[in-house]
Amino acid sequence: MLHFSALPVASSKARQLALAGFALLAPLAASAQTITSFSPTYGTVGSSLTITGTSLTTATAVQINGETMRITATNAVAGTITVKVPASASTGLLRVTTGTGTVLSDKGFRVTRQSTSFSYPASGTATGAGNLGDYSTPTIADLDDDGLLDMIVGYGDGANNTNGGTLRRFEQTSLTDGTFGSSATTTPRTLTVGAAASGATNPAITVANYAKPWLTDLDGDGLLDMLVGETGGTIRLYEQNSTLYPNNFGPPITLFANPDATTPANRYYARPTVVDLDNDGLLDILVGANDGFIRRYEQKVAGANTTANFNDLGTLKTSGGLAIDGGDVSKAQVLDIDGDGLLDLLIGNAAGNVLQYVQSSVGAATFDRVGTGSFNGIALGAGQYAAPLMADVDNDGLMDLLLGNFNLASGDIQRYEQSASTATPLPVVLTSFTGQLATAGATLRWVTASELHSAAFVVERSADGRTFADISTLTAAGTTNAAHAYSYLDATANTQTSTTLYYRLRQVDQDGTTAYSPVVTLTRTTASAASTRSQTASAYPNPFTESLYVVLPAGSEPQAAHLELATLTGQVLYAGQLQLSAVPQQLTNLPALTPGLYIVRLTTASGTTMQRVSRR
């Protein structure tokens, strides 16, 4: 996959997936809506992306890999919706649901991580409201659509909880706070069930002991579905009545009953989680239980939320075909912890341990064990019933591991925060892509700092900036840590009827996955204006520390230019007019820049070029 960056190539796993790209429609059912593109094609948890298409602005829900993406803006004129990458997101297809159906992007949005560390030092507790029960199991979503995370905690029936299995809601104290329910405005509230709109007069939701919740939106209607596992092995589904009254849910339906008729006790203490294992847009419900195995149910069609619309696919297995046994009373969560494209499976158990498995290959439903001990040495102790939940709850780019537990003395959710480390290396690191008009045609040049399993670069051209066609394919370097420079001459550029031409690269990996570069725009003032006066500037050094320079190639004629320095999300941090020449020119009065990636955009009479630079 192709990305602008200056990151080293290394991997904590054998192969990396960088699903990205401007998407085409891949429908799950006949519908009027389409997805034509999304931008950016990758980003971190908490970042925004804009999806463009037809009939999307009435969307009721947008999801990625089973996680609901909050819709923050719609633009009916442009046909776009803007969404936020959720706290537990992993790379996957974008799934948009409207009143007329559901569509998928044909390529995934890649969720990158600011850290790839598997080290999680203790950070205290996530709930600050005192002991409300034992056998706690957390799940996270935004119930009232206010941008703050809500943690739903299911409890058991021990000495501190005499009402059976109950569920309570804690709200995040602020966007950057990793604690929940620790202020007067965020006092934990018991979830209710019934027809009363506000829920104030409705009874509390109770199940047959040991409530084990998970929040998702199975049918894509914008209202969250809460799956609750209970003692007898049954999974019940409660659908939210309204985001205006987030504590209140409709009456339950039985989604799955205990499937083990021979030995029902094997399936006791059901603990559900939801993910899209094979990245086909159909959600998988994984259910842990007393016997330690993880059973998988997959939707038959998108939007299914009844028993008849799920296939029972049996228990999760290793790549060698052995059933995965996570230990008694297993609780699973699946997400990509280090951002390398392979899903990680965490399983908590009654012994207080958390076991880690990694997906055998991209899109596989098989996982293989990592190590022989508990995840990062975290062990709550025998009889603590570890219930893992991983999410970035304080919006700092580091993933937090939250652990529910027995802990009769306190009832708190234990919190561990990921250690900082080098961010995920990307399979193809593209440092520049530029174009230049000349009498012979349009010359395109690009440089990669490193490549991993790269097969080819396809040069695409467009006359309108929307519809692109292939014009040439160049063989890529494969796997290399050395910089490689490529160039291609479009000798037919000056014969095109359009005076403005748009170019982009489609990078193809050896496994067939693809990604796209930014677009380079070249404009001819007349049919004969394509001359050597059109020169391409570059910014250096890259990476830079404090000072950044721009310069034209030696022998170039001076030209006026407009320069912008922006974040990857498009926020312009610096702009100015300058006279470019072959003499290096330092950009003065740059704002204080945090380490990371930025875009340098230069516009001259011959067009616009973009270069990604890295601030150390």
Coordinates of C-alpha atoms in Angstrom, one line a residue:
M1 CA 0.0 0.0 0.0
L2 CA 1.1 3.5 -0.7
H3 CA 1.4 6.2 1.8
F4 CA 3.3 9.5 2.1
S5 CA 5.5 9.2 5.1
A6 CA 9.0 8.9 6.3
L7 CA 8.6 6.0 8.6
P8 CA 11.0 3.1 8.8
V9 CA 10.0 -0.2 7.4
A10 CA 9.8 -2.9 10.1
S11 CA 6.9 -5.0 11.3
S12 CA 5.8 -6.8 14.4
K13 CA 4.0 -9.3 12.2
A14 CA 4.8 -11.1 9.0
R15 CA 2.7 -9.0 6.6
Q16 CA 1.1 -5.6 6.7
L17 CA -2.1 -4.5 5.1
A18 CA -2.7 -1.0 4.1
L19 CA -6.2 -1.0 2.8
A20 CA -6.9 2.5 1.4
G21 CA -8.2 4.1 -1.6
F22 CA -10.9 6.0 -3.3
A23 CA -13.8 3.6 -3.1
L24 CA -16.3 2.3 -5.7
L25 CA -19.6 0.8 -5.0
A26 CA -19.8 -2.7 -3.7
P27 CA -23.5 -3.2 -2.8
L28 CA -24.8 -5.6 -0.2
A29 CA -28.3 -5.1 -1.6
A30 CA -29.9 -3.3 -4.5
S31 CA -30.1 0.4 -3.5
A32 CA -30.0 3.9 -4.8
Q33 CA -27.0 5.1 -2.9
T34 CA -23.4 4.8 -4.0
I35 CA -19.9 5.5 -2.5
T36 CA -17.7 7.1 -5.1
S37 CA -14.7 8.2 -2.8
F38 CA -13.6 8.9 0.7
S39 CA -10.8 11.1 2.0
P40 CA -8.4 10.8 3.6
T41 CA -7.8 7.1 3.0
Y42 CA -6.3 6.5 6.4
G43 CA -6.1 8.1 9.8
T44 CA -6.0 7.6 13.5
V45 CA -8.8 7.0 16.1
G46 CA -10.6 10.4 16.6
S47 CA -9.8 11.7 13.1
S48 CA -12.4 12.6 10.6
L49 CA -13.0 11.4 7.0
T50 CA -15.4 12.6 4.4
I51 CA -17.4 10.1 2.3
T52 CA -18.6 11.2 -1.1
G53 CA -21.4 9.5 -3.2
T54 CA -25.0 9.7 -4.1
S55 CA -28.0 9.5 -1.7
L56 CA -25.7 9.3 1.3
T57 CA -26.8 12.4 3.2
T58 CA -29.8 10.6 4.6
A59 CA -27.5 8.0 6.2
T60 CA -28.8 6.5 9.4
A61 CA -25.5 4.8 10.3
V62 CA -21.9 4.5 9.1
Q63 CA -19.7 1.7 10.5
I64 CA -16.2 0.3 10.2
N65 CA -15.4 -3.2 11.2
G66 CA -18.5 -3.4 13.4
E67 CA -17.8 0.0 15.1
T68 CA -20.3 2.8 14.7
M69 CA -18.8 6.0 13.2
R70 CA -20.4 9.2 14.5
I71 CA -21.8 11.4 11.7
T72 CA -20.6 14.9 12.4
A73 CA -21.7 16.7 9.2
T74 CA -23.6 16.3 6.0
N75 CA -23.5 18.4 2.8
A76 CA -26.4 17.7 0.4
V77 CA -25.0 19.9 -2.3
A78 CA -21.6 18.1 -2.4
G79 CA -23.2 14.7 -1.6
T80 CA -20.9 14.1 1.3
I81 CA -21.0 13.0 4.9
T82 CA -18.3 13.4 7.5
V83 CA -17.7 10.9 10.2
K84 CA -15.4 10.4 13.1
V85 CA -13.2 7.3 13.5
P86 CA -14.4 5.6 16.7
A87 CA -12.3 4.7 19.8
S88 CA -12.1 1.0 19.1
A89 CA -11.8 1.1 15.3
S90 CA -9.7 -1.2 13.1
T91 CA -9.0 -1.1 9.4
G92 CA -12.0 -2.1 7.4
L93 CA -14.7 -1.4 4.8
L94 CA -16.9 1.6 5.3
R95 CA -20.6 0.5 5.6
V96 CA -23.2 3.2 5.0
T97 CA -26.9 2.5 5.7
T98 CA -29.8 4.7 4.5
G99 CA -33.5 4.1 4.4
T100 CA -33.1 2.4 1.0
G101 CA -30.3 0.0 1.7
T102 CA -26.7 -0.6 2.7
V103 CA -23.6 -0.1 0.6
L104 CA -19.9 -0.9 1.2
S105 CA -16.8 0.8 0.0
D106 CA -14.7 -1.5 -2.3
K107 CA -11.5 -0.6 -0.3
G108 CA -11.1 -0.1 3.4
F109 CA -10.2 2.9 5.4
R110 CA -6.9 2.1 7.1
V111 CA -6.8 2.9 10.8
T112 CA -3.3 3.8 11.8
R113 CA -1.9 3.7 15.3
Q114 CA 0.4 6.3 16.9
S115 CA 2.0 3.5 18.8
T116 CA 2.6 -0.2 18.0
S117 CA 3.7 -1.1 21.6
F118 CA 2.2 -4.1 23.3
S119 CA 3.3 -2.8 26.7
Y120 CA 0.4 -1.6 28.9
P121 CA 1.5 -0.2 32.3
A122 CA -1.3 0.2 34.9
S123 CA -3.0 3.6 34.8
G124 CA -5.5 3.2 37.7
T125 CA -9.2 2.8 37.3
A126 CA -11.7 4.0 34.6
T127 CA -14.8 4.3 36.8
G128 CA -14.7 6.7 39.8
A129 CA -18.1 6.2 41.3
G130 CA -17.3 3.6 43.9
N131 CA -18.3 0.0 44.1
L132 CA -21.6 -0.7 42.3
G133 CA -21.3 -4.4 41.9
D134 CA -19.1 -7.4 41.1
Y135 CA -18.2 -9.4 38.0
S136 CA -18.0 -6.1 36.0
T137 CA -17.9 -6.3 32.2
P138 CA -17.5 -3.0 30.2
T139 CA -18.5 -1.9 26.7
I140 CA -18.2 1.5 25.1
A141 CA -20.2 3.6 22.6
D142 CA -21.8 7.1 22.4
L143 CA -25.4 6.6 23.5
D144 CA -26.6 10.2 23.3
D145 CA -24.5 11.3 20.2
D146 CA -22.8 14.1 22.1
G147 CA -19.3 13.1 21.2
L148 CA -18.5 11.8 24.7
L149 CA -18.0 8.1 25.2
D150 CA -20.5 6.2 27.4
M151 CA -19.3 3.1 29.2
I152 CA -22.0 0.5 29.9
V153 CA -21.0 -1.9 32.7
G154 CA -22.8 -5.1 33.4
Y155 CA -22.6 -6.5 36.9
G156 CA -23.3 -9.8 38.6
D157 CA -25.3 -10.9 41.6
G158 CA -22.8 -10.9 44.4
A159 CA -23.1 -9.5 47.9
N160 CA -23.0 -5.9 46.6
N161 CA -25.8 -6.5 44.0
T162 CA -29.0 -8.1 45.1
N163 CA -31.0 -7.4 41.9
G164 CA -29.5 -10.0 39.6
G165 CA -27.5 -8.9 36.6
T166 CA -27.9 -5.2 36.1
L167 CA -26.4 -2.6 33.7
R168 CA -25.3 0.9 34.4
R169 CA -24.2 3.8 32.3
F170 CA -21.1 6.0 33.0
E171 CA -20.3 9.0 30.8
Q172 CA -16.9 10.2 30.0
T173 CA -16.0 13.3 32.0
S174 CA -14.3 15.0 29.0
L175 CA -12.9 14.2 25.5
T176 CA -9.4 13.9 26.9
D177 CA -10.2 12.2 30.2
G178 CA -9.9 8.4 30.7
T179 CA -12.3 8.3 33.6
F180 CA -16.1 7.8 33.6
G181 CA -18.8 8.8 36.1
S182 CA -16.6 10.7 38.5
S183 CA -18.6 14.0 38.5
A184 CA -22.1 15.2 39.5
T185 CA -23.1 15.4 35.8
T186 CA -21.8 11.9 35.0
T187 CA -23.3 10.0 37.9
P188 CA -23.8 6.4 36.8
R189 CA -27.4 5.6 35.9
T190 CA -29.2 2.2 35.7
L191 CA -30.4 1.3 32.2
T192 CA -34.1 0.8 31.9
V193 CA -36.5 -1.1 29.6
G194 CA -40.0 -0.1 28.5
A195 CA -42.3 2.1 26.5
A196 CA -42.2 5.3 28.5
A197 CA -40.3 7.8 26.3
S198 CA -38.0 9.2 29.0
G199 CA -37.5 5.9 30.7
A200 CA -38.0 7.5 34.1
T201 CA -40.9 5.3 35.1
N202 CA -39.6 2.1 33.4
P203 CA -38.0 -0.8 35.4
A204 CA -34.3 -1.4 35.4
I205 CA -32.9 -4.0 32.9
T206 CA -32.1 -7.1 34.7
V207 CA -31.0 -10.5 33.4
A208 CA -30.4 -13.8 34.9
N209 CA -27.3 -12.8 36.8
Y210 CA -23.9 -11.8 35.4
A211 CA -24.9 -9.3 32.7
K212 CA -22.3 -9.2 29.9
P213 CA -23.0 -6.4 27.5
W214 CA -21.8 -5.3 24.0
L215 CA -23.0 -2.2 22.1
T216 CA -23.2 -2.1 18.3
D217 CA -25.8 -1.2 15.6
L218 CA -26.7 -4.5 13.9
D219 CA -29.4 -3.1 11.6
G220 CA -27.8 0.3 10.8
D221 CA -30.8 2.4 11.9
G222 CA -28.7 4.8 14.0
L223 CA -30.0 3.3 17.3
L224 CA -27.6 1.2 19.2
D225 CA -28.3 -2.5 19.9
M226 CA -27.2 -3.8 23.2
L227 CA -26.4 -7.5 23.3
V228 CA -26.4 -8.9 26.8
G229 CA -25.1 -12.4 27.7
E230 CA -26.5 -14.0 30.8
T231 CA -25.8 -16.9 33.1
G232 CA -27.7 -19.6 31.1
G233 CA -25.8 -18.9 27.9
T234 CA -28.5 -16.8 26.2
I235 CA -27.8 -13.6 24.3
R236 CA -30.6 -11.0 24.5
L237 CA -30.9 -8.0 22.2
Y238 CA -32.2 -4.6 23.5
E239 CA -32.5 -1.8 21.0
Q240 CA -32.2 1.8 22.1
N241 CA -35.5 3.8 22.0
S242 CA -33.9 7.2 21.2
T243 CA -30.7 9.1 21.6
L244 CA -32.7 11.7 23.5
Y245 CA -33.2 9.2 26.3
P246 CA -30.0 7.1 26.1
N247 CA -30.7 5.1 29.2
N248 CA -33.9 3.6 27.9
F249 CA -34.2 0.5 25.7
G250 CA -37.0 -1.4 24.1
P251 CA -38.1 -4.9 25.2
P252 CA -35.6 -7.7 24.6
I253 CA -35.6 -10.4 22.0
T254 CA -33.7 -13.6 22.4
L255 CA -31.0 -13.5 19.7
F256 CA -29.2 -16.8 20.5
A257 CA -30.2 -19.4 23.0
N258 CA -27.7 -21.8 24.5
P259 CA -26.6 -23.9 21.5
D260 CA -25.2 -26.8 23.5
A261 CA -28.1 -29.2 24.2
T262 CA -25.8 -32.0 25.3
T263 CA -23.9 -30.1 28.0
P264 CA -25.6 -26.7 28.5
A265 CA -23.2 -25.7 31.3
N266 CA -20.5 -25.5 28.6
R267 CA -22.2 -22.4 27.2
Y268 CA -23.1 -20.7 30.5
Y269 CA -21.9 -17.1 31.2
A270 CA -22.2 -16.0 27.6
R271 CA -20.1 -13.0 26.8
P272 CA -20.7 -11.4 23.3
T273 CA -18.5 -9.1 21.1
V274 CA -19.0 -7.8 17.6
V275 CA -16.6 -7.5 14.7
D276 CA -16.3 -8.1 10.9
L277 CA -13.6 -10.8 10.9
D278 CA -13.5 -11.4 7.1
N279 CA -14.0 -7.7 6.1
D280 CA -17.1 -8.5 4.0
G281 CA -19.4 -6.0 5.6
L282 CA -21.4 -8.7 7.4
L283 CA -21.0 -8.5 11.1
D284 CA -19.8 -11.4 13.2
I285 CA -21.0 -11.9 16.8
L286 CA -18.4 -13.8 18.8
V287 CA -19.7 -15.4 22.1
G288 CA -17.4 -16.6 24.8
A289 CA -18.7 -19.0 27.5
N290 CA -18.0 -21.2 30.4
D291 CA -16.1 -23.8 28.3
G292 CA -13.6 -21.3 27.1
F293 CA -14.4 -21.6 23.4
I294 CA -15.5 -18.7 21.2
R295 CA -18.6 -19.3 19.0
R296 CA -19.0 -17.3 15.8
Y297 CA -22.3 -16.2 14.3
E298 CA -22.3 -14.2 11.0
Q299 CA -25.0 -12.1 9.5
K300 CA -26.6 -13.6 6.3
V301 CA -27.4 -10.1 5.0
A302 CA -26.5 -6.6 6.1
G303 CA -28.9 -5.2 8.7
A304 CA -29.8 -8.6 10.1
N305 CA -30.8 -8.4 13.8
T306 CA -32.9 -11.5 14.3
T307 CA -31.9 -15.1 15.0
A308 CA -33.0 -16.4 11.6
N309 CA -30.6 -14.0 9.8
F310 CA -27.4 -15.4 11.4
N311 CA -25.4 -18.4 10.5
D312 CA -23.8 -20.4 13.3
L313 CA -20.3 -21.0 12.1
G314 CA -19.1 -22.9 15.1
T315 CA -16.1 -22.1 17.3
L316 CA -13.1 -20.0 16.3
K317 CA -10.0 -22.1 15.4
T318 CA -6.3 -21.8 14.9
S319 CA -4.7 -21.9 11.5
G320 CA -4.0 -25.6 12.3
G321 CA -7.7 -26.3 12.8
L322 CA -7.7 -26.6 16.6
A323 CA -10.5 -24.9 18.5
I324 CA -9.3 -21.9 20.4
D325 CA -9.7 -22.4 24.2
G326 CA -9.3 -19.1 26.0
G327 CA -9.9 -20.6 29.5
D328 CA -13.1 -20.9 31.6
V329 CA -15.6 -18.1 31.2
S330 CA -13.9 -16.6 28.1
K331 CA -14.6 -13.0 27.0
A332 CA -13.2 -11.9 23.6
Q333 CA -12.5 -8.6 21.9
V334 CA -11.1 -8.3 18.4
L335 CA -9.3 -5.3 17.0
D336 CA -6.0 -4.3 15.4
I337 CA -3.9 -3.2 18.4
D338 CA -0.7 -2.2 16.5
G339 CA -2.3 -1.0 13.2
D340 CA -0.6 -3.6 10.9
G341 CA -3.8 -4.7 9.3
L342 CA -4.0 -8.1 11.1
L343 CA -6.6 -8.3 13.8
D344 CA -5.6 -9.2 17.4
L345 CA -7.9 -11.4 19.5
L346 CA -7.8 -10.8 23.2
I347 CA -9.5 -13.4 25.5
G348 CA -10.1 -12.8 29.2
N349 CA -10.9 -15.7 31.5
A350 CA -11.9 -16.7 35.0
A351 CA -8.3 -17.1 36.0
G352 CA -7.8 -13.3 35.6
N353 CA -5.5 -13.7 32.6
V354 CA -5.8 -12.1 29.1
L355 CA -4.6 -14.3 26.2
Q356 CA -3.5 -12.8 22.9
Y357 CA -4.0 -14.3 19.5
V358 CA -3.2 -12.8 16.0
Q359 CA -5.2 -13.3 12.8
S360 CA -3.6 -15.9 10.6
S361 CA -3.9 -13.7 7.5
V362 CA -5.9 -10.7 6.4
G363 CA -9.6 -11.6 6.3
A364 CA -9.2 -14.9 7.9
A365 CA -11.4 -16.3 10.7
T366 CA -8.5 -18.2 12.2
F367 CA -6.1 -16.9 14.9
D368 CA -2.8 -18.2 16.4
R369 CA -1.5 -17.7 19.9
V370 CA 1.0 -15.1 20.7
G371 CA 3.4 -16.1 23.6
T372 CA 2.4 -18.5 26.3
G373 CA 1.5 -16.2 29.2
S374 CA -1.0 -13.5 29.9
F375 CA -1.0 -10.4 27.7
N376 CA 1.9 -8.1 28.7
G377 CA 2.1 -10.0 32.0
I378 CA -1.2 -8.5 33.1
A379 CA -2.8 -11.0 35.5
L380 CA -5.6 -10.0 37.8
G381 CA -5.4 -13.2 39.8
A382 CA -7.4 -16.4 40.1
G383 CA -11.2 -15.9 40.3
Q384 CA -11.1 -12.4 38.9
Y385 CA -12.8 -13.1 35.6
A386 CA -10.9 -10.7 33.4
A387 CA -13.2 -9.0 30.8
P388 CA -11.0 -7.0 28.3
L389 CA -12.1 -3.9 26.3
M390 CA -9.6 -1.9 24.3
A391 CA -10.3 1.6 23.1
D392 CA -8.6 5.1 23.1
V393 CA -10.7 6.6 25.8
D394 CA -8.7 9.7 26.4
N395 CA -8.1 10.6 22.7
D396 CA -4.3 10.7 22.9
G397 CA -3.6 8.2 20.2
L398 CA -2.7 5.4 22.6
M399 CA -5.0 2.5 23.1
D400 CA -6.3 1.9 26.6
L401 CA -7.0 -1.6 27.9
L402 CA -9.9 -1.7 30.3
L403 CA -10.5 -4.8 32.4
G404 CA -13.7 -5.8 34.1
N405 CA -13.3 -8.2 37.0
F406 CA -14.8 -9.9 40.0
N407 CA -13.2 -7.5 42.6
L408 CA -15.9 -7.6 45.2
A409 CA -14.1 -5.0 47.3
S410 CA -14.2 -2.1 44.8
G411 CA -16.1 -3.0 41.6
D412 CA -13.9 -0.7 39.5
I413 CA -12.8 -1.2 35.9
Q414 CA -9.1 -1.5 35.8
R415 CA -7.3 0.7 33.2
Y416 CA -3.9 0.2 31.5
E417 CA -2.5 2.6 28.9
Q418 CA -0.4 1.7 25.9
S419 CA 3.3 2.7 26.0
A420 CA 4.5 5.1 23.4
S421 CA 6.6 3.6 20.6
T422 CA 7.3 4.1 16.9
A423 CA 4.1 4.3 14.9
T424 CA 3.2 1.5 12.5
P425 CA 5.5 1.3 9.5
L426 CA 3.7 1.4 6.2
P427 CA 4.2 -1.0 3.3
V428 CA 5.1 1.7 0.7
V429 CA 6.5 5.1 1.9
L430 CA 6.0 7.6 -0.9
T431 CA 8.0 10.8 -0.1
S432 CA 7.1 12.9 -3.2
F433 CA 4.9 12.8 -6.3
T434 CA 5.3 15.7 -8.8
G435 CA 4.5 16.6 -12.4
Q436 CA 6.1 18.9 -15.0
L437 CA 4.8 20.0 -18.4
A438 CA 7.3 20.3 -21.3
T439 CA 7.3 20.3 -25.1
A440 CA 7.7 16.5 -25.1
G441 CA 4.6 16.0 -22.8
A442 CA 4.0 15.7 -19.1
T443 CA 6.8 14.2 -17.0
L444 CA 5.7 12.6 -13.7
R445 CA 8.2 11.8 -11.0
W446 CA 7.8 10.0 -7.6
V447 CA 10.2 8.8 -5.0
T448 CA 9.7 6.0 -2.4
A449 CA 11.8 5.8 0.8
S450 CA 11.0 2.1 1.1
E451 CA 8.7 -0.6 -0.2
L452 CA 7.3 -3.8 1.1
H453 CA 5.8 -6.4 -1.3
S454 CA 5.0 -3.7 -3.8
A455 CA 4.2 -5.0 -7.3
A456 CA 3.5 -2.1 -9.6
F457 CA 2.6 1.6 -10.0
V458 CA -0.3 2.3 -12.4
V459 CA -0.3 5.9 -13.8
E460 CA -3.8 7.2 -14.2
R461 CA -5.0 10.4 -16.0
S462 CA -8.2 12.4 -16.0
A463 CA -9.6 15.4 -17.8
D464 CA -12.1 16.4 -15.1
G465 CA -10.4 15.2 -11.9
R466 CA -13.2 12.6 -11.3
T467 CA -13.0 9.9 -13.9
F468 CA -9.5 8.4 -14.2
A469 CA -8.1 6.0 -16.9
D470 CA -4.9 3.9 -16.8
I471 CA -2.2 5.1 -19.2
S472 CA 0.8 3.1 -18.1
T473 CA 2.1 0.5 -15.6
L474 CA 5.6 0.6 -14.1
T475 CA 7.1 -2.4 -12.2
A476 CA 7.8 -1.6 -8.6
A477 CA 10.9 -2.5 -6.6
G478 CA 9.2 -5.2 -4.5
T479 CA 10.7 -5.1 -1.0
T480 CA 13.5 -2.7 -0.3
N481 CA 14.7 -0.3 2.4
A482 CA 16.5 1.9 -0.1
A483 CA 15.0 5.0 -1.8
H484 CA 13.8 4.5 -5.3
A485 CA 13.0 7.2 -7.9
Y486 CA 10.5 6.6 -10.7
S487 CA 9.5 8.7 -13.7
Y488 CA 7.1 8.5 -16.6
L489 CA 6.6 10.7 -19.7
D490 CA 3.0 11.1 -20.9
A491 CA 3.9 11.9 -24.5
T492 CA 0.3 12.4 -25.4
A493 CA -0.4 15.1 -22.8
N494 CA -0.1 18.0 -25.3
T495 CA -2.5 16.3 -27.7
Q496 CA -5.4 16.2 -25.2
T497 CA -8.3 18.5 -25.7
S498 CA -8.4 19.5 -22.1
T499 CA -5.9 22.2 -21.0
T500 CA -6.0 20.9 -17.4
L501 CA -4.9 17.3 -16.8
Y502 CA -5.0 15.4 -13.5
Y503 CA -2.7 12.5 -12.6
R504 CA -2.6 10.0 -9.8
L505 CA -0.8 6.8 -9.0
R506 CA -2.5 3.5 -8.1
Q507 CA 0.0 1.4 -6.2
V508 CA -0.6 -2.3 -6.4
D509 CA 0.7 -4.8 -3.8
Q510 CA 1.7 -8.4 -4.6
D511 CA -1.4 -9.6 -2.8
G512 CA -3.6 -7.5 -5.2
T513 CA -4.6 -4.7 -2.7
T514 CA -4.3 -1.2 -3.9
A515 CA -3.9 2.4 -2.7
Y516 CA -3.9 5.8 -4.4
S517 CA -1.6 8.8 -4.2
P518 CA -2.7 12.5 -4.0
V519 CA -3.6 14.0 -7.4
V520 CA -1.2 16.2 -9.3
T521 CA -2.8 18.9 -11.5
L522 CA -1.1 20.3 -14.6
T523 CA -2.5 23.1 -16.7
R524 CA -1.5 24.4 -20.1
T525 CA -2.4 28.1 -20.8
T526 CA -2.5 27.3 -24.6
A527 CA -1.7 24.2 -26.6
S528 CA 1.9 25.4 -27.0
A529 CA 2.4 26.7 -23.5
A530 CA 3.8 23.4 -22.2
S531 CA 7.4 24.4 -22.0
T532 CA 10.5 24.0 -19.9
R533 CA 9.3 27.0 -18.0
S534 CA 7.1 24.7 -16.0
Q535 CA 9.3 23.5 -13.2
T536 CA 8.8 21.4 -10.1
A537 CA 9.7 22.6 -6.7
S538 CA 10.6 20.4 -3.7
A539 CA 10.8 20.9 0.0
Y540 CA 13.7 19.7 2.0
P541 CA 15.2 18.3 4.3
N542 CA 12.7 15.5 4.7
P543 CA 12.3 14.7 7.5
F544 CA 13.0 18.2 9.0
T545 CA 13.6 19.4 12.5
E546 CA 13.2 23.2 12.7
S547 CA 14.0 24.7 9.3
L548 CA 12.2 23.8 6.0
Y549 CA 13.4 25.0 2.5
V550 CA 11.8 25.0 -0.9
V551 CA 13.8 25.1 -4.2
L552 CA 13.5 24.7 -7.9
P553 CA 15.8 22.4 -9.9
A554 CA 19.1 23.9 -11.1
G555 CA 18.7 26.1 -14.2
S556 CA 15.0 26.7 -13.6
E557 CA 13.5 30.2 -14.3
P558 CA 12.1 32.0 -11.3
Q559 CA 8.3 31.9 -10.9
A560 CA 5.7 33.1 -8.5
A561 CA 4.0 30.5 -6.2
H562 CA 1.5 30.1 -3.5
L563 CA 2.6 27.8 -0.7
E564 CA 0.5 26.1 2.0
L565 CA 1.6 23.8 4.8
A566 CA -1.3 21.7 6.1
T567 CA -2.1 18.7 8.3
L568 CA -3.1 15.4 6.8
T569 CA -6.8 16.3 7.6
G570 CA -6.5 19.5 5.5
Q571 CA -6.1 22.1 8.2
V572 CA -3.9 24.9 6.8
L573 CA -1.2 25.9 9.3
Y574 CA 0.9 28.2 7.2
A575 CA 0.4 30.0 3.9
G576 CA 2.2 32.6 1.8
Q577 CA 3.3 33.9 -1.6
L578 CA 6.9 33.5 -2.6
Q579 CA 9.2 33.7 -5.6
L580 CA 10.6 30.3 -6.3
S581 CA 14.0 29.9 -7.9
A582 CA 17.0 27.5 -8.0
V583 CA 18.2 29.3 -4.9
P584 CA 17.0 27.5 -1.7
Q585 CA 14.5 29.6 0.2
Q586 CA 13.7 29.1 3.9
L587 CA 10.1 29.2 5.0
T588 CA 10.1 31.9 7.7
N589 CA 7.8 32.3 10.7
L590 CA 6.6 28.7 10.6
P591 CA 4.3 27.9 13.6
A592 CA 5.3 25.5 16.3
L593 CA 4.8 22.1 14.8
T594 CA 4.4 18.9 16.7
P595 CA 6.3 15.8 15.4
G596 CA 4.3 14.1 12.6
L597 CA 3.3 14.3 9.0
Y598 CA 2.3 17.4 7.0
I599 CA 1.5 18.3 3.4
V600 CA 3.4 21.0 1.4
R601 CA 1.2 22.3 -1.4
L602 CA 2.7 24.5 -4.1
T603 CA 0.6 26.2 -6.8
T604 CA 2.2 27.9 -9.8
A605 CA 1.0 28.8 -13.3
S606 CA 1.7 25.3 -14.4
G607 CA -0.3 23.5 -11.8
T608 CA -0.3 22.3 -8.2
T609 CA 2.1 19.8 -6.7
M610 CA 2.0 18.2 -3.2
Q611 CA 4.7 16.7 -1.1
R612 CA 4.4 15.0 2.2
V613 CA 7.1 16.0 4.8
S614 CA 7.8 14.7 8.2
R615 CA 8.6 16.8 11.3
R616 CA 10.9 15.0 13.6

